[in-house]
PDB file of C-alpha atoms in Angstrom:
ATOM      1  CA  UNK A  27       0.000   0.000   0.000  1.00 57.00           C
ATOM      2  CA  UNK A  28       1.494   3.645  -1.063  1.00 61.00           C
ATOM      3  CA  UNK A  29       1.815   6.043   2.378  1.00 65.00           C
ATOM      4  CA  UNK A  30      -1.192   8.174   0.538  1.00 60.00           C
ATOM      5  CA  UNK A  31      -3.253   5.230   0.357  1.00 67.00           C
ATOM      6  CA  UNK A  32      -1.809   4.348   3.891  1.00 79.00           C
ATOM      7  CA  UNK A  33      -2.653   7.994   5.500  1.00 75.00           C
ATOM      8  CA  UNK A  34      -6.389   7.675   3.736  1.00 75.00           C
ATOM      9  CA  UNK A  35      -7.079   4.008   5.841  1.00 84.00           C
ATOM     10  CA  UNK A  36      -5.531   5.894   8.859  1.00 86.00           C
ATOM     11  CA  UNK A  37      -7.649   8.724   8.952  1.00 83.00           C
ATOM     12  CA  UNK A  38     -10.861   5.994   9.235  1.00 84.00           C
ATOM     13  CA  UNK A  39      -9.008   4.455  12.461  1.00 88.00           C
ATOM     14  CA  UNK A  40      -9.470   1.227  10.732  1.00 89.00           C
ATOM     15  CA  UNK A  41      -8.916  -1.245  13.749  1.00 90.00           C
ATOM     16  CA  UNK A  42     -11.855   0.581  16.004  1.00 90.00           C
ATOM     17  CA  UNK A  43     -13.899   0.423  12.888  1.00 90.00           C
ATOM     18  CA  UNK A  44     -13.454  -3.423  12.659  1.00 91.00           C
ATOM     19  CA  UNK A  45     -14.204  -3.510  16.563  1.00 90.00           C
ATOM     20  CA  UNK A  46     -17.420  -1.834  15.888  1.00 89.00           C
ATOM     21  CA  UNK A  47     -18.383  -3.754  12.466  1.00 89.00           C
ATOM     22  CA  UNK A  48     -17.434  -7.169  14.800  1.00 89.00           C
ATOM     23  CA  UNK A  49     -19.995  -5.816  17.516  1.00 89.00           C
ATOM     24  CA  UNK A  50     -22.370  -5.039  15.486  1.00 90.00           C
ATOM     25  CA  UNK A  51     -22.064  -8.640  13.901  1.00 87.00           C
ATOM     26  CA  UNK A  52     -22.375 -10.086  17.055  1.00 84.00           C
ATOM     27  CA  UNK A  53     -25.644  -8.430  17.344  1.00 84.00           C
ATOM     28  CA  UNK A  54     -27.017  -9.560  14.099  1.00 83.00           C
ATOM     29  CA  UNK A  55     -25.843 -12.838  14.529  1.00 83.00           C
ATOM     30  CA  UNK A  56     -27.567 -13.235  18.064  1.00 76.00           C
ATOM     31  CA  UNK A  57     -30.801 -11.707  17.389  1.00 76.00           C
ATOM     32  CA  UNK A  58     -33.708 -13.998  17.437  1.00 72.00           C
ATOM     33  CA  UNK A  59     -35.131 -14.005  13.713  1.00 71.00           C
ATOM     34  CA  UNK A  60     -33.442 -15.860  10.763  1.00 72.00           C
ATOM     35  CA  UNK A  61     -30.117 -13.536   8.919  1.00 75.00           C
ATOM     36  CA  UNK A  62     -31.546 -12.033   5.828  1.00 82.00           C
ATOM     37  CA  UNK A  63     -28.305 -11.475   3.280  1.00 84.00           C
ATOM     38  CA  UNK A  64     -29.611  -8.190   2.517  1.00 85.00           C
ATOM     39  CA  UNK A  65     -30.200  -7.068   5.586  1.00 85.00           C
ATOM     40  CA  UNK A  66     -26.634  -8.263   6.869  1.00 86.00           C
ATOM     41  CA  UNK A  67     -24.721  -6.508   3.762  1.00 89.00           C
ATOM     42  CA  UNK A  68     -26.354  -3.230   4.647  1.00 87.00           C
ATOM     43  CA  UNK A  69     -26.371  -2.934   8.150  1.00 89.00           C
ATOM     44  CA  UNK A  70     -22.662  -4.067   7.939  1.00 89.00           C
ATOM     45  CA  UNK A  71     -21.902  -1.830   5.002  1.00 90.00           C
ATOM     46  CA  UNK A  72     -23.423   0.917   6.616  1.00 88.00           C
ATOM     47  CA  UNK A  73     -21.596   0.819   9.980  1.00 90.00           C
ATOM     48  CA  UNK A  74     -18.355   0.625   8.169  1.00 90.00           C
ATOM     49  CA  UNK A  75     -19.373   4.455   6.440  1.00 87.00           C
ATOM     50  CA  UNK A  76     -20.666   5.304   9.529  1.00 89.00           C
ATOM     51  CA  UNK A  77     -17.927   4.666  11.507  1.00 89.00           C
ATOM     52  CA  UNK A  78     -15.381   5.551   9.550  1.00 88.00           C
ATOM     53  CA  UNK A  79     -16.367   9.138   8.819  1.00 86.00           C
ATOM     54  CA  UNK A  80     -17.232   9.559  12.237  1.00 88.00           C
ATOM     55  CA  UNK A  81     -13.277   8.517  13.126  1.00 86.00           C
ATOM     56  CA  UNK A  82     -12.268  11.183   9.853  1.00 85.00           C
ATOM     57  CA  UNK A  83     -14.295  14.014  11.822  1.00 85.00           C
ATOM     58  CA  UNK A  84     -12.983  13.111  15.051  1.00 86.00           C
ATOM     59  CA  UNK A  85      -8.946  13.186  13.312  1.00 84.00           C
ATOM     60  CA  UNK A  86      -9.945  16.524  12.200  1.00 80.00           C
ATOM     61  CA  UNK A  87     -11.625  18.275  15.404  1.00 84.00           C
ATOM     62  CA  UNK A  88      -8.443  16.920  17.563  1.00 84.00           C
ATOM     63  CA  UNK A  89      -5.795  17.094  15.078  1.00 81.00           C
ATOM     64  CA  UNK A  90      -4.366  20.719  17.048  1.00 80.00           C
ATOM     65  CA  UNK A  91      -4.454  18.173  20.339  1.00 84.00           C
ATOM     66  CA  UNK A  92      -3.115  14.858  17.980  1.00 81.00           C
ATOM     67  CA  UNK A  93       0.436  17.279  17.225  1.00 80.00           C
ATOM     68  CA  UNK A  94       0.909  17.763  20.922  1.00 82.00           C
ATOM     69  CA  UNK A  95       1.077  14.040  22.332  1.00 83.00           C
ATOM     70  CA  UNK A  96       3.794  11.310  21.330  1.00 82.00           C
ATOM     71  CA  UNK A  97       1.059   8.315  20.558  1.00 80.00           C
ATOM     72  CA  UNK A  98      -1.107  10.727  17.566  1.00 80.00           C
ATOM     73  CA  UNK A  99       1.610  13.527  16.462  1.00 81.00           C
ATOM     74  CA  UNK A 100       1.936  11.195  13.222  1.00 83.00           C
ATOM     75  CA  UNK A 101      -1.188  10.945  12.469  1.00 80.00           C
ATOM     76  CA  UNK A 102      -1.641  11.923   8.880  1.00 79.00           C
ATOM     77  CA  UNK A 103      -3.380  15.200   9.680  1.00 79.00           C
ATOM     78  CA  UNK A 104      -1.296  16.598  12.320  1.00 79.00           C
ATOM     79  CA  UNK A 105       2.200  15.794  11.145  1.00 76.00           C
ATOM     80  CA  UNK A 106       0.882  17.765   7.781  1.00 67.00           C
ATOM     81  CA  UNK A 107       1.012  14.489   5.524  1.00 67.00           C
ATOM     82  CA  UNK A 108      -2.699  15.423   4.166  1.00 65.00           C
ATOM     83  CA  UNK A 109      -5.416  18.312   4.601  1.00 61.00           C
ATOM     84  CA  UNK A 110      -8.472  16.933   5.009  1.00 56.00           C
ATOM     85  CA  UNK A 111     -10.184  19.072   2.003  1.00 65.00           C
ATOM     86  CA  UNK A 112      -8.331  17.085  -0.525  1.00 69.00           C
ATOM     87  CA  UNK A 113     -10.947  14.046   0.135  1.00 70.00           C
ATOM     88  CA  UNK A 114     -14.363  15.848  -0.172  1.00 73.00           C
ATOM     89  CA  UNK A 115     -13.031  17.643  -3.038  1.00 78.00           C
ATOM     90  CA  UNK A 116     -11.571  14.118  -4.614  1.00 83.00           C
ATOM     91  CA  UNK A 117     -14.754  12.361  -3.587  1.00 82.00           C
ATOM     92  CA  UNK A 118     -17.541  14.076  -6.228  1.00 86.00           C
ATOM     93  CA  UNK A 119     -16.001  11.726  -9.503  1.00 89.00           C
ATOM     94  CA  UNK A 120     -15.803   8.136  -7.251  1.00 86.00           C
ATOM     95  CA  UNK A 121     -19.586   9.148  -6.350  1.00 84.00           C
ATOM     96  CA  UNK A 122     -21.019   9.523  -9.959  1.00 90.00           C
ATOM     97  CA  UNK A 123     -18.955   5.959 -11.224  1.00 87.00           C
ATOM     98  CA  UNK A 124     -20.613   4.654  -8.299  1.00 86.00           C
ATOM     99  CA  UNK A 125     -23.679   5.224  -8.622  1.00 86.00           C
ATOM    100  CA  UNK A 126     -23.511   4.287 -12.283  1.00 87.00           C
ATOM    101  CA  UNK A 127     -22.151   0.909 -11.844  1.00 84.00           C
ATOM    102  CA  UNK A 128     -23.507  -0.160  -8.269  1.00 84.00           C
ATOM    103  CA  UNK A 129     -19.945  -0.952  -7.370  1.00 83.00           C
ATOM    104  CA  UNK A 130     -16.845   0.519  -6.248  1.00 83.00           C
ATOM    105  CA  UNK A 131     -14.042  -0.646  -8.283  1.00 87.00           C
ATOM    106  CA  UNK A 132     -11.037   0.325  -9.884  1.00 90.00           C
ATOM    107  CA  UNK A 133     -11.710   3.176 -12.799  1.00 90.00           C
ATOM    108  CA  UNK A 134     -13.548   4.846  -9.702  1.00 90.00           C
ATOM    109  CA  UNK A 135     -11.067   4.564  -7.340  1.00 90.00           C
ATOM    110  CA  UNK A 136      -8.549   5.860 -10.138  1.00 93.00           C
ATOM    111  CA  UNK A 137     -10.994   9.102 -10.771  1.00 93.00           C
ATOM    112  CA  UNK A 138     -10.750   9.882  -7.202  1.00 91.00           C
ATOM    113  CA  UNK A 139      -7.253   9.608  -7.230  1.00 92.00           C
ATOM    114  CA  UNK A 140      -6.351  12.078 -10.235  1.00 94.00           C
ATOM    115  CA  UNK A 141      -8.312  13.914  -8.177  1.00 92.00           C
ATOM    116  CA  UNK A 142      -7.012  13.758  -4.928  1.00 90.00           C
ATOM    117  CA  UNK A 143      -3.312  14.329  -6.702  1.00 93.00           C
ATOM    118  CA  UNK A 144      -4.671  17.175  -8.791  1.00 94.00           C
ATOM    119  CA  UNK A 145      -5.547  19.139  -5.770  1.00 91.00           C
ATOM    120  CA  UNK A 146      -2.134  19.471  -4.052  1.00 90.00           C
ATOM    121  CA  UNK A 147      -0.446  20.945  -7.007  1.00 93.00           C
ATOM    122  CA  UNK A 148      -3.182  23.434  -7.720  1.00 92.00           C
ATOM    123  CA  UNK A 149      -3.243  24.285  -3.653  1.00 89.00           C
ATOM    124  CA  UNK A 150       0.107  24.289  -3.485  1.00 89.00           C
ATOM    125  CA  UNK A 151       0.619  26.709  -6.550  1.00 92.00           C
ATOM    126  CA  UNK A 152      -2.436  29.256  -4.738  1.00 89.00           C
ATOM    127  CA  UNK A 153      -0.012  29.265  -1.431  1.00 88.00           C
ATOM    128  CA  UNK A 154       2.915  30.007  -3.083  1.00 87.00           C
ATOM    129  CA  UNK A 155       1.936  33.163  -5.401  1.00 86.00           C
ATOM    130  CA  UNK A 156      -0.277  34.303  -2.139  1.00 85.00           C
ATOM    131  CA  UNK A 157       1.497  33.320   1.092  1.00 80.00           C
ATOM    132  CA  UNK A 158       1.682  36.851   1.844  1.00 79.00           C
ATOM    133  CA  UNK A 159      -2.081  37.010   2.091  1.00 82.00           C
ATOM    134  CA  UNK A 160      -2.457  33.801   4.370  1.00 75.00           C
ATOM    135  CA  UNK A 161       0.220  34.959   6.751  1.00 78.00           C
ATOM    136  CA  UNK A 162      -1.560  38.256   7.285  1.00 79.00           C
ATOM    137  CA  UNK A 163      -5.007  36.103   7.688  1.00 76.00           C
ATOM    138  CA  UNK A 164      -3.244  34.304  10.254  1.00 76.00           C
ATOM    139  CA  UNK A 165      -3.668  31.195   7.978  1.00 70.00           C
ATOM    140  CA  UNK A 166      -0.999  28.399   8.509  1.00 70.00           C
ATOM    141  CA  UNK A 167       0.242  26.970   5.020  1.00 76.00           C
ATOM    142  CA  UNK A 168       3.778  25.407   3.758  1.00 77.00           C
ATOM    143  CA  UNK A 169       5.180  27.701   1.981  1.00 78.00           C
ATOM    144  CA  UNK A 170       5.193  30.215   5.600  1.00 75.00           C
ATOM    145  CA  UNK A 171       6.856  27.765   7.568  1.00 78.00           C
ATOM    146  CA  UNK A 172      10.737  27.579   7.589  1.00 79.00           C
ATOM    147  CA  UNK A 173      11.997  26.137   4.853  1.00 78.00           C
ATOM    148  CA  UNK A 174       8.615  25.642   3.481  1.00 77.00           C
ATOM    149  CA  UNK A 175       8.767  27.436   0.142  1.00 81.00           C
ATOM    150  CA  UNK A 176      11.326  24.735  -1.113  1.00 85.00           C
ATOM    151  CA  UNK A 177       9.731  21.989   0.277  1.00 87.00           C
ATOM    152  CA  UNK A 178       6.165  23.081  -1.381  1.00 86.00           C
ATOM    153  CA  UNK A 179       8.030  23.257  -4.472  1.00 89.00           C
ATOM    154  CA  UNK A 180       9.139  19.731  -4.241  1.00 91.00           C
ATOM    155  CA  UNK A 181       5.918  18.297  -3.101  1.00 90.00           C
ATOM    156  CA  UNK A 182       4.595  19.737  -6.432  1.00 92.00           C
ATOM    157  CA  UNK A 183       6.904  17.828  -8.201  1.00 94.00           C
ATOM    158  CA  UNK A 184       6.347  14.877  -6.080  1.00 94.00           C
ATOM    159  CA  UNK A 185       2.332  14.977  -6.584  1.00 94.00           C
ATOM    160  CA  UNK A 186       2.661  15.793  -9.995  1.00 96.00           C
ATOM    161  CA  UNK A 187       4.605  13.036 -10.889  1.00 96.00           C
ATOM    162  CA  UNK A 188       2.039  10.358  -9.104  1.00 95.00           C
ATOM    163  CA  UNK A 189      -0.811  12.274 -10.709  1.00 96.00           C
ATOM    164  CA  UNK A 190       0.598  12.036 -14.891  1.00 97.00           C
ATOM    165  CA  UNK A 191       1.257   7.969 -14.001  1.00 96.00           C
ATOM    166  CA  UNK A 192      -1.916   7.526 -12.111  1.00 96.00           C
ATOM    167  CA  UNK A 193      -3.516   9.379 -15.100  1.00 96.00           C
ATOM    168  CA  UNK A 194      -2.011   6.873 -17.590  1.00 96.00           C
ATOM    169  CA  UNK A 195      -3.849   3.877 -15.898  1.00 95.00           C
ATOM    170  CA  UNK A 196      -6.987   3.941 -17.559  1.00 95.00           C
ATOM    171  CA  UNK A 197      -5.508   2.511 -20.574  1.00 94.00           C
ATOM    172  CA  UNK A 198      -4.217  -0.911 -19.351  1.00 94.00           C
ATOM    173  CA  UNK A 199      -7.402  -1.377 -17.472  1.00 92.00           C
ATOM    174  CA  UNK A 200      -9.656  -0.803 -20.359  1.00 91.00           C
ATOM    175  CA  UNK A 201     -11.146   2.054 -19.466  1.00 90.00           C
ATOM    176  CA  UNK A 202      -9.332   4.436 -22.394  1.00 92.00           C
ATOM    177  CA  UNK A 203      -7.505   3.700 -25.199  1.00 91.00           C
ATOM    178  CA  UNK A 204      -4.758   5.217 -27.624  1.00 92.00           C
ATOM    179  CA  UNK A 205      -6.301   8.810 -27.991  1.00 94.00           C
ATOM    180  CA  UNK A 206      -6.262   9.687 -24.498  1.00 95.00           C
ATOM    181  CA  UNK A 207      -2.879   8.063 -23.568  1.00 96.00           C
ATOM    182  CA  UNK A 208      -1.340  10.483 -26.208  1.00 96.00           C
ATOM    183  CA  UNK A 209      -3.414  13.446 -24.563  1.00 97.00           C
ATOM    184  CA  UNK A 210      -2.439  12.238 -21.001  1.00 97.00           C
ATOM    185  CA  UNK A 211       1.168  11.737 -21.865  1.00 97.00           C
ATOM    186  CA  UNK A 212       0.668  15.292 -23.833  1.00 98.00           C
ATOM    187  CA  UNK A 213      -1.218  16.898 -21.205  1.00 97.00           C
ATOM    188  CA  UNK A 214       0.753  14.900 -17.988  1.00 97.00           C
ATOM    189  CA  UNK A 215       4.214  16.454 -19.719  1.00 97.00           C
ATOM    190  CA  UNK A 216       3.510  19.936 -20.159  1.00 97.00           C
ATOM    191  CA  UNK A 217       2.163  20.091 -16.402  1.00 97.00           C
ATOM    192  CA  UNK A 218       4.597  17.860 -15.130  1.00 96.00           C
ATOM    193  CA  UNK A 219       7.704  19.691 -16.636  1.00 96.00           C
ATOM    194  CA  UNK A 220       6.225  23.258 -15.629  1.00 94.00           C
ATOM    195  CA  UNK A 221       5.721  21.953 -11.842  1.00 95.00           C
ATOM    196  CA  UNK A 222      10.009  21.029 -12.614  1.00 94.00           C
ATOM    197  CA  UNK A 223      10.854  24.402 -13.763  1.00 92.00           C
ATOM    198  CA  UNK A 224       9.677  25.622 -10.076  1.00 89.00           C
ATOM    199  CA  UNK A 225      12.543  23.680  -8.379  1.00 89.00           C
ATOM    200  CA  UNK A 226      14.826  26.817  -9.843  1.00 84.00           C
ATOM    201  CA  UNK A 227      15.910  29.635  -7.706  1.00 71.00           C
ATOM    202  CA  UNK A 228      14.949  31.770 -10.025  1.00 70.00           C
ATOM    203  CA  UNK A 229      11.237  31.046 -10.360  1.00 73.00           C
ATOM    204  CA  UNK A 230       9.019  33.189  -8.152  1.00 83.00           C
ATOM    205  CA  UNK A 231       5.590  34.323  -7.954  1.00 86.00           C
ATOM    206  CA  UNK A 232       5.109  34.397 -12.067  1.00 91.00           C
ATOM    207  CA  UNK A 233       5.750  30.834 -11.941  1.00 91.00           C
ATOM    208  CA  UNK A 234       3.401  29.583  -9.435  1.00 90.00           C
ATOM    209  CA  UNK A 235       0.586  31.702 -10.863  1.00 92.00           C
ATOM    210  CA  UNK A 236       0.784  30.297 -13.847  1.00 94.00           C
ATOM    211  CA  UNK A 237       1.268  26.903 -12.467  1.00 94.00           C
ATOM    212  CA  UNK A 238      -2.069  27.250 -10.979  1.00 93.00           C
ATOM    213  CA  UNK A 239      -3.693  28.343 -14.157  1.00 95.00           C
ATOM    214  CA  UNK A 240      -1.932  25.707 -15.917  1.00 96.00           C
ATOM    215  CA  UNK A 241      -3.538  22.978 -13.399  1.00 95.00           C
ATOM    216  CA  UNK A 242      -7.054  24.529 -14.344  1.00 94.00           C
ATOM    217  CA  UNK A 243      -6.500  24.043 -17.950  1.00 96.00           C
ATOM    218  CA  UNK A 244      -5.183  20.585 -17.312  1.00 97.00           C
ATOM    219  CA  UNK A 245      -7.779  18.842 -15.246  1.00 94.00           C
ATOM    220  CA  UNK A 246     -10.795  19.630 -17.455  1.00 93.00           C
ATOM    221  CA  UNK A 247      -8.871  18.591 -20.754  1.00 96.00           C
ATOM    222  CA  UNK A 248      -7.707  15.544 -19.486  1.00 95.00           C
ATOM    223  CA  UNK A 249     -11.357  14.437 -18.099  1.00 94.00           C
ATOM    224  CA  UNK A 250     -12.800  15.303 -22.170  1.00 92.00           C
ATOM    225  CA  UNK A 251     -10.050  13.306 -23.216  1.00 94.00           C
ATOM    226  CA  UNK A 252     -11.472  10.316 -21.607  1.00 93.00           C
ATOM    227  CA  UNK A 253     -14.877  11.309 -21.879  1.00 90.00           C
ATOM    228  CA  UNK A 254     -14.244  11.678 -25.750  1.00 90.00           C
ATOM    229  CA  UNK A 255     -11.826   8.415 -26.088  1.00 88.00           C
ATOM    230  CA  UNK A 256     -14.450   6.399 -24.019  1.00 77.00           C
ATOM    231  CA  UNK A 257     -17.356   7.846 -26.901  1.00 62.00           C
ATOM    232  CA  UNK A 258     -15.917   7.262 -30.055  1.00 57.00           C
TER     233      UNK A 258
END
């Protein structure tokens, strides 16, 4: 498992959800009238959403607490490994395939990640060309910290990188074929070696504008891409 896909069981506090889901088993199992499949899958089902975002709300409300005490300072959220408005913002894409196919597979899973990767690039790129403005709102982002700027810059590159070979995947799993993996690899370059450029000294403020406007025009081409490759 990668440490994103690590950091995203975390934030669920998987082994209290399994507690919970075991309970509640125990209930099911015990009660007096016969097990009905159905009834089992979605009672089960739901206590695992249930709990789950219950434990991601909980990470979030106590994640100022989380960075102050040895056993939770590396939890994802308080060691500053993932912001928490990545995942609603990721989530929007895994809904609609979803709902479509009654199942969550892989093509979802895949549109929520070029999503999820998308978004720390574009964030990233917004804190950079206005970290002035968050520092006088009192707002705590990367590039304000010490040494921050440089390491923003780098995580850029970093996400960037997992989001243009995440965003070649479709193609081996059937979901796209030739057309879009020239657009991706297109598309994935031109971002990709932009979000490079930024690891100079000499880029400043220009750059990470137009980074940012860059990763506006990429996202929406990319998606009509696939839409169009998946079409014709």
């Amino acid at each position: 498992m990668t440490a994103a896909a690590s950091d995203l069981v975390a934030l669920a506090k998987p082994r209290i959800t399994a507690l919970v889901v075991f309970t509640t088993a125990i209930g099911l199992w015990l009660a007096p009238h016969g097990l009905r499949p159905l009834t089992v899958a979605l009672t089960l089902v739901g206590t695992v959403l249930i709990v789950a975002a219950a434990n991601v709300l909980n990470m979030y409300l106590e994640r100022d607490s989380d960075a102050l005490m040895a056993r939770t300072m590396n939890r994802p959220l308080p060691a500053h490994r993932m912001e928490i408005g990545a995942l609603p913002g990721a989530i929007p894409p895994l809904i609609g395939w979803t709902a479509a196919t009654e199942r969550l597979d892989l093509p979802g899973v895949l549109l929520f990640a070029v999503m999820f990767l998308w978004q720390v690039p574009h964030f990233l790129a917004i804190t950079l060309f206005r970290k002035e403005e968050y520092a006088r709102a009192g707002l705590v982002v990367q590039p304000n910290e010490p040494g921050g700027e440089r390491e923003a810059r780098a995580n850029i590159v970093r996400y960037t990188v997992a989001l243009v070979a995440v965003s070649l995947l479709f193609v081996p799993i059937g979901i796209a074929r030739g057309a879009y993996l020239a657009s991706a690899l297109l598309l994935g370059g031109v971002f990709l070696g932009y979000a490079v450029a930024g690891l100079r000294q000499a880029a400043g403020r220009r750059w990470a504008r137009n980074l940012f406007l860059l990763s506006l025009i990429y996202l929406p081409l990319l998606f009509g891409a696939l839409l169009l490759d998946r079409r014709v």
